[in-house]
Amino acid sequence: MRKYVKALIMIILILVLMVVGQIAPLAVADHLNFSENTAVIIMTVTYPIIVIGGGWLLNHFLFHQHLPLVSKWRFQWWPILYAILADVLIYLVSWIIQTGFHSSVTTMNNWWLQFTMTVVSAPLVEEYIFRGYIFGALDSIFSRSVTIWLTAFVFGLIHLSSLGKAAWYNAIFLVIAYTAMGMFFTLIAVAAKSLWASFTAHVVNNLLIYIIGIWAAVSTSSSMMWRSLTGTLLGMGIAAGLVYWRCLKNKRGLTRF
């Protein structure tokens, strides 16, 4: 029971750190009357430090364990190919059903700040948090299959922050769609036995979404968010299924290392 309580405490505190890591630097910068660009630069630099560093402390004091998917960097091509496939499917589905492409990317004056946050900072933090600390905490309690599902679901929950003013029932579809995305990244990390593989896929995914979000018709209708998320659900779901079928069907990746 103690491990369950520790895991719950750790997940809650890490998610709080993700919120504080974004809000606190901006609040301090605003209090000091810094410009918007300076505030965003400070947040972009300090956000990974606060969240990843805080997660390391929580893991050290609560679980005292080596994270199962954190290993030395080893570049692999296949996560890139699967990420490209997933995004092609997302846009293809969105085009077929004639709905706007959903993107949580916000508009900023300086494109390079948005690019750094979207393509570098966010994937680094999210992979360390979800495929690192949260996966490690859950993996110490549950079977590998259950851990994969729970990690993906928590990943879906945290993306409720992109719901905005949309109707409440859109939250259900948003969580389902981003859980599919979380499943895709988690299966890649498990198959490669490294979160750096899922980080690579995450960077490529966010880069393509960033580009598509500039050139494609991005959905701005909060009442029809469920339609714009259909592409994300199907694209990521199909890609996750392919990763499982090609890399984990023999079940060896679903056992502890």
PDB file of N, CA and C in Angstrom, residues 131 145 148-153 155 178-189 236-237 240-241 243:
ATOM      1  N   ARG A 131       7.566   9.236 -19.502  1.00  0.00           N
ATOM      2  CA  ARG A 131       8.287   7.985 -19.765  1.00  0.00           C
ATOM      3  C   ARG A 131       9.450   7.790 -18.808  1.00  0.00           C
ATOM      4  N   SER A 145       2.303  -4.022 -18.849  1.00  0.00           N
ATOM      5  CA  SER A 145       1.155  -3.655 -19.684  1.00  0.00           C
ATOM      6  C   SER A 145       0.293  -2.597 -19.003  1.00  0.00           C
ATOM      7  N   ILE A 148       2.027   0.805 -18.984  1.00  0.00           N
ATOM      8  CA  ILE A 148       1.949   1.478 -20.285  1.00  0.00           C
ATOM      9  C   ILE A 148       0.613   2.200 -20.426  1.00  0.00           C
ATOM     10  N   TRP A 149      -0.482   1.515 -20.092  1.00  0.00           N
ATOM     11  CA  TRP A 149      -1.803   2.121 -20.206  1.00  0.00           C
ATOM     12  C   TRP A 149      -1.975   3.310 -19.254  1.00  0.00           C
ATOM     13  N   LEU A 150      -1.539   3.146 -18.015  1.00  0.00           N
ATOM     14  CA  LEU A 150      -1.686   4.226 -17.037  1.00  0.00           C
ATOM     15  C   LEU A 150      -0.837   5.434 -17.402  1.00  0.00           C
ATOM     16  N   THR A 151       0.382   5.197 -17.878  1.00  0.00           N
ATOM     17  CA  THR A 151       1.250   6.301 -18.293  1.00  0.00           C
ATOM     18  C   THR A 151       0.608   7.087 -19.429  1.00  0.00           C
ATOM     19  N   ALA A 152       0.057   6.356 -20.400  1.00  0.00           N
ATOM     20  CA  ALA A 152      -0.608   7.005 -21.535  1.00  0.00           C
ATOM     21  C   ALA A 152      -1.817   7.803 -21.076  1.00  0.00           C
ATOM     22  N   PHE A 153      -2.576   7.256 -20.124  1.00  0.00           N
ATOM     23  CA  PHE A 153      -3.783   7.938 -19.639  1.00  0.00           C
ATOM     24  C   PHE A 153      -3.436   9.221 -18.893  1.00  0.00           C
ATOM     25  N   PHE A 155      -0.820  10.996 -19.357  1.00  0.00           N
ATOM     26  CA  PHE A 155      -0.386  11.903 -20.414  1.00  0.00           C
ATOM     27  C   PHE A 155      -1.597  12.576 -21.058  1.00  0.00           C
ATOM     28  N   TYR A 178      -5.495  12.221 -26.715  1.00  0.00           N
ATOM     29  CA  TYR A 178      -4.122  12.391 -26.235  1.00  0.00           C
ATOM     30  C   TYR A 178      -3.619  11.157 -25.485  1.00  0.00           C
ATOM     31  N   THR A 179      -4.531  10.334 -25.012  1.00  0.00           N
ATOM     32  CA  THR A 179      -4.105   9.049 -24.462  1.00  0.00           C
ATOM     33  C   THR A 179      -3.541   8.176 -25.576  1.00  0.00           C
ATOM     34  N   ALA A 180      -4.151   8.236 -26.759  1.00  0.00           N
ATOM     35  CA  ALA A 180      -3.626   7.515 -27.918  1.00  0.00           C
ATOM     36  C   ALA A 180      -2.228   8.016 -28.256  1.00  0.00           C
ATOM     37  N   MET A 181      -2.030   9.334 -28.174  1.00  0.00           N
ATOM     38  CA  MET A 181      -0.706   9.899 -28.417  1.00  0.00           C
ATOM     39  C   MET A 181       0.276   9.431 -27.345  1.00  0.00           C
ATOM     40  N   GLY A 182      -0.166   9.436 -26.082  1.00  0.00           N
ATOM     41  CA  GLY A 182       0.678   8.952 -24.998  1.00  0.00           C
ATOM     42  C   GLY A 182       1.033   7.492 -25.157  1.00  0.00           C
ATOM     43  N   MET A 183       0.081   6.693 -25.642  1.00  0.00           N
ATOM     44  CA  MET A 183       0.332   5.277 -25.899  1.00  0.00           C
ATOM     45  C   MET A 183       1.404   5.123 -26.983  1.00  0.00           C
ATOM     46  N   PHE A 184       1.334   5.941 -28.024  1.00  0.00           N
ATOM     47  CA  PHE A 184       2.311   5.898 -29.114  1.00  0.00           C
ATOM     48  C   PHE A 184       3.724   6.153 -28.587  1.00  0.00           C
ATOM     49  N   PHE A 185       3.901   7.231 -27.830  1.00  0.00           N
ATOM     50  CA  PHE A 185       5.228   7.563 -27.309  1.00  0.00           C
ATOM     51  C   PHE A 185       5.714   6.520 -26.293  1.00  0.00           C
ATOM     52  N   THR A 186       4.797   6.037 -25.453  1.00  0.00           N
ATOM     53  CA  THR A 186       5.187   5.069 -24.434  1.00  0.00           C
ATOM     54  C   THR A 186       5.629   3.750 -25.057  1.00  0.00           C
ATOM     55  N   LEU A 187       4.902   3.291 -26.077  1.00  0.00           N
ATOM     56  CA  LEU A 187       5.278   2.043 -26.747  1.00  0.00           C
ATOM     57  C   LEU A 187       6.632   2.171 -27.446  1.00  0.00           C
ATOM     58  N   ILE A 188       6.901   3.328 -28.016  1.00  0.00           N
ATOM     59  CA  ILE A 188       8.212   3.542 -28.633  1.00  0.00           C
ATOM     60  C   ILE A 188       9.307   3.464 -27.586  1.00  0.00           C
ATOM     61  N   ALA A 189       9.095   4.124 -26.432  1.00  0.00           N
ATOM     62  CA  ALA A 189      10.105   4.098 -25.366  1.00  0.00           C
ATOM     63  C   ALA A 189      10.331   2.681 -24.848  1.00  0.00           C
ATOM     64  N   MET A 236      -2.641   8.596 -34.289  1.00  0.00           N
ATOM     65  CA  MET A 236      -1.769   8.093 -33.231  1.00  0.00           C
ATOM     66  C   MET A 236      -2.152   6.669 -32.848  1.00  0.00           C
ATOM     67  N   GLY A 237      -3.446   6.368 -32.875  1.00  0.00           N
ATOM     68  CA  GLY A 237      -3.886   5.016 -32.531  1.00  0.00           C
ATOM     69  C   GLY A 237      -3.355   3.978 -33.502  1.00  0.00           C
ATOM     70  N   ALA A 240       0.439   3.694 -33.031  1.00  0.00           N
ATOM     71  CA  ALA A 240       0.745   2.952 -31.804  1.00  0.00           C
ATOM     72  C   ALA A 240       0.531   1.461 -32.027  1.00  0.00           C
ATOM     73  N   GLY A 241      -0.544   1.116 -32.735  1.00  0.00           N
ATOM     74  CA  GLY A 241      -0.803  -0.292 -33.037  1.00  0.00           C
ATOM     75  C   GLY A 241       0.304  -0.912 -33.874  1.00  0.00           C
ATOM     76  N   VAL A 243       3.482   0.079 -33.930  1.00  0.00           N
ATOM     77  CA  VAL A 243       4.664  -0.080 -33.067  1.00  0.00           C
ATOM     78  C   VAL A 243       4.529  -1.338 -32.232  1.00  0.00           C
TER      79      VAL A 243
END
